[in-house]
Amino acid sequence: QVQLVESGGGLVQPGGSLRLACVASGSIFSMYAMGWYRQTPGKQRELVAAINSGGRTNYADSVKGRFTISRDNAKNTVALQMSSLKPEDTAVYYCTQYSGSYSTPPFASWGQGTQVTVSS
């Protein structure tokens, strides 16, 4: 069973940066696509960024140029570097492992989520 543990959330001022990390266990990490989603109260969970097993990435339009997703297969880790943060980036961020090598559903597992709050 795949387990995902996120870290790195917190409170940051607008324009600031944060780095989220997600460590996976229980699967052959390098074989699977990974992603970051976020959710705010009353809204559906939305894709922020994803990276397939070959390293190809895709981003939500709202974060292009500000966020960078990366993976370290040796450490079973996927990271999300967030820069130029805006109040509208405030959400609970979830790490996910897809069921295959491409970043398309279904999903194999979700992390517990980490809160990111952008506020002055």
PDB file of C-alpha atoms in Angstrom, residues 26-93:
ATOM      1  CA  GLY A  26       5.285   1.165  -0.553  1.00  0.00           C
ATOM      2  CA  SER A  27       5.719   1.395  -4.304  1.00  0.00           C
ATOM      3  CA  ILE A  28       8.405   1.496  -6.963  1.00  0.00           C
ATOM      4  CA  PHE A  29       8.385   5.276  -6.951  1.00  0.00           C
ATOM      5  CA  SER A  30      10.188   5.813 -10.239  1.00  0.00           C
ATOM      6  CA  MET A  31       7.510   3.962 -12.199  1.00  0.00           C
ATOM      7  CA  TYR A  32       4.647   6.284 -11.321  1.00  0.00           C
ATOM      8  CA  ALA A  33       3.535   9.777 -12.135  1.00  0.00           C
ATOM      9  CA  MET A  34       3.158  12.126  -9.180  1.00  0.00           C
ATOM     10  CA  GLY A  35       1.127  15.251  -8.660  1.00  0.00           C
ATOM     11  CA  TRP A  36       0.156  18.080  -6.383  1.00  0.00           C
ATOM     12  CA  TYR A  37      -3.460  19.158  -6.008  1.00  0.00           C
ATOM     13  CA  ARG A  38      -5.038  21.791  -3.814  1.00  0.00           C
ATOM     14  CA  GLN A  39      -8.428  22.387  -2.297  1.00  0.00           C
ATOM     15  CA  THR A  40     -10.218  25.246  -0.594  1.00  0.00           C
ATOM     16  CA  PRO A  41     -13.462  24.970   1.383  1.00  0.00           C
ATOM     17  CA  GLY A  42     -16.481  24.487  -0.826  1.00  0.00           C
ATOM     18  CA  LYS A  43     -14.449  23.886  -3.966  1.00  0.00           C
ATOM     19  CA  GLN A  44     -13.316  20.810  -5.806  1.00  0.00           C
ATOM     20  CA  ARG A  45      -9.769  19.617  -5.542  1.00  0.00           C
ATOM     21  CA  GLU A  46      -7.793  21.007  -8.483  1.00  0.00           C
ATOM     22  CA  LEU A  47      -4.562  20.043 -10.164  1.00  0.00           C
ATOM     23  CA  VAL A  48      -1.618  22.293  -9.415  1.00  0.00           C
ATOM     24  CA  ALA A  49       1.218  20.400 -11.089  1.00  0.00           C
ATOM     25  CA  ALA A  50       2.131  16.902 -12.147  1.00  0.00           C
ATOM     26  CA  ILE A  51       5.205  15.049 -13.303  1.00  0.00           C
ATOM     27  CA  ASN A  52       5.204  11.750 -15.133  1.00  0.00           C
ATOM     28  CA  SER A  53       7.674   8.936 -14.659  1.00  0.00           C
ATOM     29  CA  GLY A  54       9.852  10.295 -17.444  1.00  0.00           C
ATOM     30  CA  GLY A  55      10.018  13.754 -15.909  1.00  0.00           C
ATOM     31  CA  ARG A  56       7.561  15.553 -18.176  1.00  0.00           C
ATOM     32  CA  THR A  57       5.634  18.183 -16.257  1.00  0.00           C
ATOM     33  CA  ASN A  58       2.341  19.999 -16.589  1.00  0.00           C
ATOM     34  CA  TYR A  59       0.944  22.910 -14.603  1.00  0.00           C
ATOM     35  CA  ALA A  60      -2.298  24.692 -13.954  1.00  0.00           C
ATOM     36  CA  ASP A  61      -2.376  27.970 -15.854  1.00  0.00           C
ATOM     37  CA  SER A  62      -2.696  29.850 -12.581  1.00  0.00           C
ATOM     38  CA  VAL A  63       0.719  28.682 -11.343  1.00  0.00           C
ATOM     39  CA  LYS A  64       2.772  28.539 -14.545  1.00  0.00           C
ATOM     40  CA  GLY A  65       5.992  30.446 -14.170  1.00  0.00           C
ATOM     41  CA  ARG A  66       5.672  30.562 -10.372  1.00  0.00           C
ATOM     42  CA  PHE A  67       5.635  26.914  -9.281  1.00  0.00           C
ATOM     43  CA  THR A  68       8.041  24.127 -10.168  1.00  0.00           C
ATOM     44  CA  ILE A  69       7.463  20.425  -9.603  1.00  0.00           C
ATOM     45  CA  SER A  70      10.395  18.045  -9.428  1.00  0.00           C
ATOM     46  CA  ARG A  71      11.120  14.490  -8.411  1.00  0.00           C
ATOM     47  CA  ASP A  72      14.079  12.683  -6.898  1.00  0.00           C
ATOM     48  CA  ASN A  73      13.655   8.983  -7.564  1.00  0.00           C
ATOM     49  CA  ALA A  74      16.616   8.087  -5.366  1.00  0.00           C
ATOM     50  CA  LYS A  75      14.837   9.650  -2.389  1.00  0.00           C
ATOM     51  CA  ASN A  76      11.261   8.702  -3.367  1.00  0.00           C
ATOM     52  CA  THR A  77      10.394  12.362  -3.148  1.00  0.00           C
ATOM     53  CA  VAL A  78       8.368  14.818  -5.177  1.00  0.00           C
ATOM     54  CA  ALA A  79       8.685  18.500  -4.405  1.00  0.00           C
ATOM     55  CA  LEU A  80       6.738  21.630  -5.268  1.00  0.00           C
ATOM     56  CA  GLN A  81       8.707  24.864  -5.191  1.00  0.00           C
ATOM     57  CA  MET A  82       6.282  27.765  -4.937  1.00  0.00           C
ATOM     58  CA  SER A  83       7.386  31.332  -5.576  1.00  0.00           C
ATOM     59  CA  SER A  84       5.652  34.698  -5.951  1.00  0.00           C
ATOM     60  CA  LEU A  85       2.854  33.351  -3.812  1.00  0.00           C
ATOM     61  CA  LYS A  86      -0.524  35.060  -3.895  1.00  0.00           C
ATOM     62  CA  PRO A  87      -3.389  35.027  -1.397  1.00  0.00           C
ATOM     63  CA  GLU A  88      -5.383  32.962  -3.880  1.00  0.00           C
ATOM     64  CA  ASP A  89      -2.793  30.188  -3.538  1.00  0.00           C
ATOM     65  CA  THR A  90      -4.069  29.619  -0.001  1.00  0.00           C
ATOM     66  CA  ALA A  91      -5.340  26.036   0.198  1.00  0.00           C
ATOM     67  CA  VAL A  92      -4.674  22.590   1.532  1.00  0.00           C
ATOM     68  CA  TYR A  93      -2.147  20.989  -0.778  1.00  0.00           C
TER      69      TYR A  93
END
